[in-house]
CSV table of C-alpha atoms and ligand atoms in Angstrom, one decimal:
chain,number,residue,atom,x,y,z
A,1,UNK,CA,110.3,109.0,273.9
A,2,UNK,CA,113.6,107.2,273.7
A,3,UNK,CA,112.6,104.4,271.5
A,4,UNK,CA,115.9,102.9,270.6
A,5,UNK,CA,116.3,99.4,271.9
A,6,UNK,CA,118.9,99.2,274.7
A,7,UNK,CA,120.6,96.1,276.1
A,8,UNK,CA,123.1,95.5,278.8
A,9,UNK,CA,121.4,96.9,281.9
A,10,UNK,CA,118.9,99.2,280.1
A,11,UNK,CA,115.3,98.3,279.5
A,12,UNK,CA,114.7,96.8,276.1
A,13,UNK,CA,112.0,98.3,273.9
A,14,UNK,CA,109.0,96.0,274.0
A,15,UNK,CA,107.2,95.7,270.7
A,16,UNK,CA,103.8,94.1,270.5
A,17,UNK,CA,102.8,92.7,267.1
A,18,UNK,CA,99.2,91.7,266.5
A,19,UNK,CA,98.7,88.8,264.1
A,20,UNK,CA,101.0,86.0,263.1
A,21,UNK,CA,100.8,86.2,259.3
A,22,UNK,CA,103.4,86.8,256.6
A,23,UNK,CA,104.2,90.4,257.6
A,24,UNK,CA,104.3,89.7,261.4
A,25,UNK,CA,106.7,86.9,261.0
A,26,UNK,CA,109.3,89.0,259.0
A,27,UNK,CA,108.7,91.9,261.4
A,28,UNK,CA,109.4,89.8,264.4
A,29,UNK,CA,112.6,88.5,262.9
A,30,UNK,CA,113.8,92.0,262.0
A,31,UNK,CA,112.9,93.5,265.4
A,32,UNK,CA,114.6,90.7,267.3
A,33,UNK,CA,117.7,91.2,265.2
A,34,UNK,CA,117.6,94.9,266.2
A,35,UNK,CA,117.4,94.0,269.9
A,36,UNK,CA,113.7,94.5,270.6
A,37,UNK,CA,111.7,92.3,272.9
A,38,UNK,CA,108.8,91.0,270.8
A,39,UNK,CA,105.4,89.9,272.0
A,40,UNK,CA,103.2,88.4,269.3
A,41,UNK,CA,99.5,88.2,269.8
A,42,UNK,CA,97.6,85.7,267.8
A,43,UNK,CA,94.0,84.4,267.5
A,44,UNK,CA,93.1,81.0,268.7
A,45,UNK,CA,92.7,78.5,265.8
A,46,UNK,CA,91.7,74.9,265.9
A,47,UNK,CA,94.5,74.0,263.5
A,48,UNK,CA,98.1,75.2,264.2
A,49,UNK,CA,98.6,78.7,262.7
A,50,UNK,CA,102.1,79.5,263.9
A,51,UNK,CA,104.1,77.8,261.1
A,52,UNK,CA,105.7,81.1,260.0
A,53,UNK,CA,107.2,81.8,263.4
A,54,UNK,CA,107.8,78.2,264.7
A,55,UNK,CA,111.6,78.7,263.9
A,56,UNK,CA,111.8,81.5,266.4
A,57,UNK,CA,112.5,80.1,269.9
A,58,UNK,CA,110.2,81.4,272.6
A,59,UNK,CA,112.1,82.9,275.6
A,60,UNK,CA,112.7,86.2,277.3
A,61,UNK,CA,112.9,88.1,274.0
A,62,UNK,CA,110.1,86.4,272.1
A,63,UNK,CA,106.8,85.4,273.5
A,64,UNK,CA,103.4,84.5,272.0
A,65,UNK,CA,100.0,85.0,273.6
A,66,UNK,CA,96.4,84.9,272.6
A,67,UNK,CA,94.1,87.8,271.9
A,68,UNK,CA,91.3,88.8,269.5
A,69,UNK,CA,90.8,92.2,267.8
A,70,UNK,CA,87.1,91.8,268.4
A,71,UNK,CA,87.6,91.2,272.2
A,72,UNK,CA,88.2,94.4,274.2
A,73,UNK,CA,89.0,92.4,277.3
A,74,UNK,CA,91.8,90.5,275.6
A,75,UNK,CA,93.3,93.8,274.3
A,76,UNK,CA,93.1,95.5,277.7
A,77,UNK,CA,94.6,92.4,279.4
A,78,UNK,CA,97.5,92.3,276.9
A,79,UNK,CA,98.3,96.0,277.5
A,80,UNK,CA,98.2,95.6,281.3
A,81,UNK,CA,100.4,92.5,281.1
A,82,UNK,CA,103.0,93.7,278.6
A,83,UNK,CA,102.9,97.5,278.7
A,84,UNK,CA,104.4,97.7,275.2
A,85,UNK,CA,106.5,100.7,274.0
A,86,UNK,CA,105.4,100.2,270.5
A,87,UNK,CA,102.4,98.3,268.9
A,88,UNK,CA,102.5,97.1,265.3
A,89,UNK,CA,98.9,96.3,264.3
A,90,UNK,CA,99.3,93.7,261.6
A,91,UNK,CA,96.2,91.6,262.4
A,92,UNK,CA,93.2,91.9,260.2
A,93,UNK,CA,90.6,90.1,258.1
A,94,UNK,CA,93.0,90.7,255.2
A,95,UNK,CA,91.3,89.1,252.2
A,96,UNK,CA,89.5,91.6,250.0
A,97,UNK,CA,87.3,89.1,248.1
A,98,UNK,CA,86.2,87.4,251.3
A,99,UNK,CA,85.3,90.8,252.9
A,100,UNK,CA,82.3,90.8,250.6
A,101,UNK,CA,81.1,87.6,252.2
A,102,UNK,CA,81.9,88.6,255.8
A,103,UNK,CA,81.5,92.4,255.8
A,104,UNK,CA,80.3,92.9,259.3
A,105,UNK,CA,83.2,90.9,260.9
A,106,UNK,CA,85.6,92.6,258.5
A,107,UNK,CA,84.6,96.0,259.9
A,108,UNK,CA,84.6,94.7,263.4
A,109,UNK,CA,88.2,93.4,263.2
A,110,UNK,CA,89.7,96.0,260.9
A,111,UNK,CA,88.0,99.1,262.1
A,112,UNK,CA,86.7,98.6,265.6
A,113,UNK,CA,89.8,96.5,266.4
A,114,UNK,CA,91.9,99.5,265.7
A,115,UNK,CA,89.7,101.7,267.9
A,116,UNK,CA,90.1,99.2,270.7
A,117,UNK,CA,93.9,99.3,270.4
A,118,UNK,CA,94.0,103.1,270.3
A,119,UNK,CA,91.8,103.4,273.3
A,120,UNK,CA,94.0,100.9,275.2
A,121,UNK,CA,97.0,103.0,274.4
A,122,UNK,CA,95.2,106.1,275.6
A,123,UNK,CA,94.1,104.4,278.8
A,124,UNK,CA,97.2,102.5,279.8
A,125,UNK,CA,100.3,104.0,278.1
A,126,UNK,CA,99.8,107.2,276.0
A,127,UNK,CA,103.6,107.2,275.2
A,128,UNK,CA,103.3,103.9,273.3
A,129,UNK,CA,103.9,104.3,269.6
A,130,UNK,CA,101.2,102.8,267.3
A,131,UNK,CA,101.7,101.5,263.7
A,132,UNK,CA,98.6,100.8,261.6
A,133,UNK,CA,98.8,98.5,258.6
A,134,UNK,CA,96.9,100.7,256.2
A,135,UNK,CA,96.4,99.5,252.7
A,136,UNK,CA,96.5,100.7,249.1
A,137,UNK,CA,93.1,99.1,248.8
A,138,UNK,CA,91.8,102.3,250.3
A,139,UNK,CA,92.5,104.1,247.0
A,140,UNK,CA,90.0,101.8,245.3
A,141,UNK,CA,89.0,103.3,241.9
A,142,UNK,CA,91.2,106.4,242.2
A,143,UNK,CA,93.3,106.3,239.0
A,144,UNK,CA,97.1,105.5,239.4
A,145,UNK,CA,99.6,106.6,240.4
A,146,UNK,CA,98.5,106.9,244.0
A,147,UNK,CA,100.2,108.8,246.7
A,148,UNK,CA,99.4,110.3,250.2
A,149,UNK,CA,97.4,113.1,248.5
A,150,UNK,CA,95.3,110.9,246.2
A,151,UNK,CA,91.5,110.8,247.1
A,152,UNK,CA,90.5,107.6,248.7
A,153,UNK,CA,87.7,105.8,246.8
A,154,UNK,CA,87.5,102.3,248.3
A,155,UNK,CA,85.4,99.7,246.6
A,156,UNK,CA,85.2,96.8,249.0
A,157,UNK,CA,84.1,96.3,252.6
A,158,UNK,CA,87.8,95.6,253.3
A,159,UNK,CA,88.9,98.9,251.7
A,160,UNK,CA,86.2,100.8,253.7
A,161,UNK,CA,87.2,99.1,256.9
A,162,UNK,CA,90.9,100.1,256.4
A,163,UNK,CA,90.0,103.6,255.4
A,164,UNK,CA,87.9,104.2,258.6
A,165,UNK,CA,90.8,102.8,260.6
A,166,UNK,CA,93.2,105.1,258.8
A,167,UNK,CA,91.0,108.1,259.8
A,168,UNK,CA,90.8,106.9,263.4
A,169,UNK,CA,94.6,106.8,263.6
A,170,UNK,CA,94.8,110.4,262.3
A,171,UNK,CA,92.1,111.5,264.7
A,172,UNK,CA,93.8,110.0,267.7
A,173,UNK,CA,97.1,111.5,266.6
A,174,UNK,CA,95.7,115.0,266.2
A,175,UNK,CA,93.1,114.8,269.0
A,176,UNK,CA,95.1,113.1,271.7
A,177,UNK,CA,98.7,113.6,270.6
A,178,UNK,CA,99.4,109.9,270.2
A,179,UNK,CA,102.4,108.7,268.1
A,180,UNK,CA,100.2,107.0,265.6
A,181,UNK,CA,101.4,106.2,262.1
A,182,UNK,CA,99.8,104.8,259.0
A,183,UNK,CA,101.9,102.8,256.6
A,184,UNK,CA,99.9,102.7,253.3
A,185,UNK,CA,101.4,99.5,251.9
A,186,UNK,CA,100.8,98.4,248.4
A,187,UNK,CA,100.6,94.6,247.8
A,188,UNK,CA,103.5,92.7,249.3
A,189,UNK,CA,104.2,89.1,248.8
A,190,UNK,CA,106.7,86.4,249.6
A,191,UNK,CA,107.1,82.7,250.0
A,192,UNK,CA,105.2,83.0,253.2
A,193,UNK,CA,102.1,84.5,251.5
A,194,UNK,CA,98.8,83.0,252.4
A,195,UNK,CA,97.6,80.5,249.9
A,196,UNK,CA,94.4,82.3,248.7
A,197,UNK,CA,96.1,85.5,247.5
A,198,UNK,CA,96.6,85.5,243.7
A,199,UNK,CA,100.4,85.4,243.6
A,200,UNK,CA,100.8,82.4,245.9
A,201,UNK,CA,97.8,80.7,244.4
A,202,UNK,CA,99.6,80.9,241.0
A,203,UNK,CA,103.1,79.8,242.1
A,204,UNK,CA,101.8,76.9,244.2
A,205,UNK,CA,99.5,75.7,241.4
A,206,UNK,CA,102.4,75.7,238.9
A,207,UNK,CA,104.4,73.5,241.3
A,208,UNK,CA,101.4,71.1,241.5
A,209,UNK,CA,101.0,71.1,237.7
A,210,UNK,CA,104.7,70.2,237.4
A,211,UNK,CA,104.2,67.4,239.9
A,212,UNK,CA,101.2,66.2,238.0
A,213,UNK,CA,98.7,66.6,240.8
A,214,UNK,CA,96.9,69.6,239.2
A,215,UNK,CA,95.6,70.3,235.7
A,216,UNK,CA,94.2,73.8,235.8
A,217,UNK,CA,94.1,77.1,237.8
A,218,UNK,CA,90.8,78.8,238.3
A,219,UNK,CA,91.1,82.6,238.4
A,220,UNK,CA,89.0,85.7,238.3
A,221,UNK,CA,90.0,89.2,237.1
A,222,UNK,CA,93.4,88.7,235.5
A,223,UNK,CA,93.4,92.3,234.0
A,224,UNK,CA,93.8,93.8,237.5
A,225,UNK,CA,97.1,95.6,238.0
A,226,UNK,CA,99.0,95.7,241.2
A,227,UNK,CA,102.2,97.2,242.5
A,228,UNK,CA,103.8,94.1,244.0
A,229,UNK,CA,106.7,94.3,246.4
A,230,UNK,CA,108.4,92.0,248.9
A,231,UNK,CA,107.0,91.7,252.5
A,232,UNK,CA,110.4,91.5,254.2
A,233,UNK,CA,111.5,94.7,252.3
A,234,UNK,CA,108.4,96.5,253.4
A,235,UNK,CA,108.8,95.5,257.0
A,236,UNK,CA,112.2,97.2,257.0
A,237,UNK,CA,110.5,100.3,255.8
A,238,UNK,CA,108.0,100.4,258.5
A,239,UNK,CA,110.5,99.8,261.3
A,240,UNK,CA,112.4,102.8,260.0
A,241,UNK,CA,109.2,104.8,259.8
A,242,UNK,CA,108.5,103.9,263.5
A,243,UNK,CA,112.0,104.8,264.6
A,244,UNK,CA,111.4,108.4,263.3
A,245,UNK,CA,110.8,111.2,265.8
A,246,UNK,CA,107.3,112.1,264.4
A,247,UNK,CA,104.3,110.1,263.3
A,248,UNK,CA,103.3,110.1,259.7
A,249,UNK,CA,101.2,108.7,256.9
A,250,UNK,CA,103.4,107.2,254.2
A,251,UNK,CA,103.0,105.2,251.0
A,252,UNK,CA,105.3,102.1,250.7
A,253,UNK,CA,105.5,100.7,247.2
A,254,UNK,CA,107.9,99.7,244.4
A,255,UNK,CA,106.6,102.3,241.9
A,256,UNK,CA,106.0,99.6,239.2
A,257,UNK,CA,102.8,97.9,238.2
A,258,UNK,CA,102.0,94.6,236.5
A,259,UNK,CA,98.7,92.8,235.8
A,260,UNK,CA,97.8,89.4,237.1
A,261,UNK,CA,98.2,88.3,233.5
A,262,UNK,CA,101.8,89.6,233.5
A,263,UNK,CA,102.4,87.5,236.7
A,264,UNK,CA,101.0,84.4,235.0
A,265,UNK,CA,103.2,85.0,231.9
A,266,UNK,CA,106.3,85.5,233.9
A,267,UNK,CA,105.8,82.6,236.3
A,268,UNK,CA,104.8,80.0,233.6
A,269,UNK,CA,107.6,81.1,231.3
A,270,UNK,CA,110.1,80.4,234.1
A,271,UNK,CA,109.2,76.7,233.8
A,272,UNK,CA,108.7,76.7,230.0
A,273,UNK,CA,104.9,76.4,230.0
A,274,UNK,CA,102.3,78.5,228.3
A,275,UNK,CA,99.9,79.9,230.9
A,276,UNK,CA,96.9,79.9,228.5
A,277,UNK,CA,97.0,76.1,228.5
A,278,UNK,CA,96.3,76.0,232.3
A,279,UNK,CA,94.2,79.0,233.3
A,280,UNK,CA,90.4,78.9,233.5
A,281,UNK,CA,88.5,82.1,234.2
A,282,UNK,CA,85.7,81.5,236.6
A,283,UNK,CA,82.8,83.7,237.8
A,284,UNK,CA,83.4,82.2,241.2
A,285,UNK,CA,86.7,84.1,241.6
A,286,UNK,CA,85.3,87.4,240.4
A,287,UNK,CA,84.5,90.1,243.1
A,288,UNK,CA,81.4,92.3,243.0
A,289,UNK,CA,83.7,95.3,242.7
A,290,UNK,CA,87.5,95.1,242.1
A,291,UNK,CA,90.3,97.7,242.3
A,292,UNK,CA,91.4,98.0,238.7
A,293,UNK,CA,94.9,99.4,239.0
A,294,UNK,CA,97.4,100.2,241.8
A,295,UNK,CA,100.7,101.9,241.2
A,296,UNK,CA,102.3,103.6,244.3
A,297,UNK,CA,104.1,106.9,244.0
A,298,UNK,CA,106.6,106.3,246.8
A,299,UNK,CA,108.4,109.7,246.5
A,300,UNK,CA,107.6,110.7,250.1
A,301,UNK,CA,109.0,107.4,251.5
A,302,UNK,CA,112.1,107.8,249.4
A,303,UNK,CA,112.6,111.4,250.6
A,304,UNK,CA,112.2,110.7,254.4
A,305,UNK,CA,113.6,107.2,254.7
A,306,UNK,CA,116.9,105.6,253.8
A,307,UNK,CA,114.8,102.6,252.8
A,308,UNK,CA,114.7,101.5,249.1
A,309,UNK,CA,112.7,98.6,247.7
A,310,UNK,CA,115.2,95.8,247.0
A,311,UNK,CA,113.1,93.1,245.4
A,312,UNK,CA,111.1,93.9,242.3
A,313,UNK,CA,108.6,92.0,240.2
A,314,UNK,CA,110.8,89.4,238.4
A,315,UNK,CA,112.8,88.5,241.4
A,316,UNK,CA,109.7,88.2,243.5
A,317,UNK,CA,108.0,85.8,241.0
A,318,UNK,CA,111.2,83.7,240.8
A,319,UNK,CA,111.6,83.5,244.6
A,320,UNK,CA,108.0,82.5,245.2
A,321,UNK,CA,108.0,79.9,242.4
A,322,UNK,CA,111.3,78.5,243.5
A,323,UNK,CA,110.0,78.1,247.0
A,324,UNK,CA,106.8,76.3,246.0
A,325,UNK,CA,108.7,74.0,243.6
A,326,UNK,CA,111.0,73.1,246.4
A,327,UNK,CA,108.1,72.4,248.7
A,328,UNK,CA,106.1,70.4,246.2
A,329,UNK,CA,108.6,68.8,243.9
A,330,UNK,CA,111.6,68.7,246.2
A,331,UNK,CA,113.9,70.3,243.5
A,332,UNK,CA,114.9,73.9,242.8
A,333,UNK,CA,113.6,75.9,240.0
A,334,UNK,CA,116.9,75.6,238.1
A,335,UNK,CA,116.6,71.8,238.2
A,336,UNK,CA,113.1,71.7,237.0
A,337,UNK,CA,113.9,70.5,233.4
A,338,UNK,CA,115.7,67.4,234.8
A,339,UNK,CA,112.8,66.8,237.2
A,340,UNK,CA,110.2,66.9,234.4
A,341,UNK,CA,112.3,64.6,232.2
A,342,UNK,CA,112.7,62.1,235.0
A,343,UNK,CA,109.0,62.2,235.7
A,344,UNK,CA,108.2,61.8,232.0
A,345,UNK,CA,110.6,58.8,231.7
A,346,UNK,CA,109.1,57.3,234.8
A,347,UNK,CA,105.6,57.6,233.4
A,348,UNK,CA,106.7,56.2,230.0
A,349,UNK,CA,108.5,53.2,231.6
A,350,UNK,CA,105.5,52.5,233.8
A,351,UNK,CA,103.2,52.5,230.7
A,352,UNK,CA,105.6,50.3,228.7
A,353,UNK,CA,105.8,47.9,231.7
A,354,UNK,CA,102.0,47.9,232.1
A,355,UNK,CA,101.7,47.1,228.3
A,356,UNK,CA,104.3,44.4,228.5
A,357,UNK,CA,102.4,43.0,231.5
A,358,UNK,CA,99.1,42.9,229.5
B,1,GDD,N1,92.8,86.2,245.6
B,1,GDD,C1,92.6,86.1,244.3
B,1,GDD,N2,92.2,84.8,243.8
B,1,GDD,N3,92.6,87.2,243.5
B,1,GDD,C2,92.4,87.0,242.2
B,1,GDD,C3,92.0,85.7,241.7
B,1,GDD,C4,91.9,84.6,242.5
B,1,GDD,O1,91.6,83.5,242.1
B,1,GDD,N4,91.9,85.9,240.3
B,1,GDD,C5,92.1,87.2,240.0
B,1,GDD,N5,92.4,87.8,241.2
B,1,GDD,C6,92.7,89.3,241.3
B,1,GDD,C7,91.9,90.0,242.3
B,1,GDD,O2,90.5,90.3,241.8
B,1,GDD,C8,92.7,91.3,242.5
B,1,GDD,O3,92.4,92.2,241.5
B,1,GDD,C9,94.1,90.8,242.3
B,1,GDD,O4,94.0,89.5,241.7
B,1,GDD,C10,94.9,90.7,243.6
B,1,GDD,O5,94.2,89.9,244.5
B,1,GDD,P1,94.8,89.5,245.9
B,1,GDD,O6,96.0,88.8,245.7
B,1,GDD,O7,93.7,88.8,246.7
B,1,GDD,O8,95.2,90.9,246.6
B,1,GDD,P2,94.4,92.2,246.8
B,1,GDD,O9,95.0,93.3,245.9
B,1,GDD,O10,92.9,92.0,246.7
B,1,GDD,O11,94.7,92.6,248.3
B,1,GDD,C11,96.0,92.5,248.9
B,1,GDD,O12,96.6,93.7,248.8
B,1,GDD,C12,96.1,94.7,249.6
B,1,GDD,C13,97.0,96.0,249.4
B,1,GDD,O13,96.5,96.7,248.3
B,1,GDD,C14,95.8,92.0,250.3
B,1,GDD,O14,97.1,91.6,250.8
B,1,GDD,C15,95.2,93.1,251.2
B,1,GDD,O15,95.2,92.6,252.6
B,1,GDD,C16,96.1,94.3,251.1
B,1,GDD,O16,95.6,95.3,251.9
């Protein structure tokens, strides 16, 4: 299939992205830059959930529509309406901890949703390429480093749901000859990360501590180790993966691992604070079962792709913290000392004034 986007008289490649989260937003930007037409399918929410793509104007090249991974009719309708050349399935119930509370719907969205998409491709357009957002969570308790040959030993309903979907993708690839690829992505973050993932929870909480609106951060297992990369970087990798001639299963990671404790140390030290003064460990944040350590062996990706991870741990922490400090305190990370001094002076003066008043 000629899957290179063509403009100027030729038909553009239509990419359908499911989900409107962090990854989908970067993916949409990158695909539009490359000349694709992008259709983004999102779930209806009572509160606006399109903030991450509100800056992209809707028009001929970028359109949004409603669908639901648990609703076969909506998937069939989307296929008949848009007849995509490529589908990036980024939608999911993506929170591992919450999957223990809503296991049935997690399996419905993350596994049966993939089955519904694969069947729609088979039914309406078997030449359509399919990307599945597979996850390093599938490795579960398999010791690091993990690569494409590591046994999968998931330890959450989320991990199980993603592993079943991974095998459906392989089955439809081998059984029906579909171009169906699994990107096995290790954790990837950014300033657009959802607020209840540990990295963003930490950086946003630090900004609130600096502003004086928060005193503590409540966390669970801070000994867990993760291989954290940048979402935008990883979206570049998956586009390259999907522009290859053959489908594949590929690990995307940085090849470095750090604990949540390391993340805390790094982030707090950037603003001159000691993390131990602010972190409270709470049973409420512990999972029944947690993946202890992830470290991706990305040799296969490095050998078949031109892609290389550009943003590593320290730069990632700095970018996320700088963003949250800008949002909450309206100054940049480099101006934070001046901000704190001004805030302290203001509080001192206010107290002196109040005392004088008394
Ligand atoms: N979310 C959260 N909140 N995690 C905490 C907390 C807390 O208060 N305290 C400690 N942690 C620990 C978790 O137990 C886990 O070991 C680690 O921090 C990372 O948690 P998350 O940021 O929620 O990410 P995740 O690793 O469980 O899952 C993410 O990465 C997967 C790829 O491996 C998600 O993005 C998944 O969708 C993705 O597939």
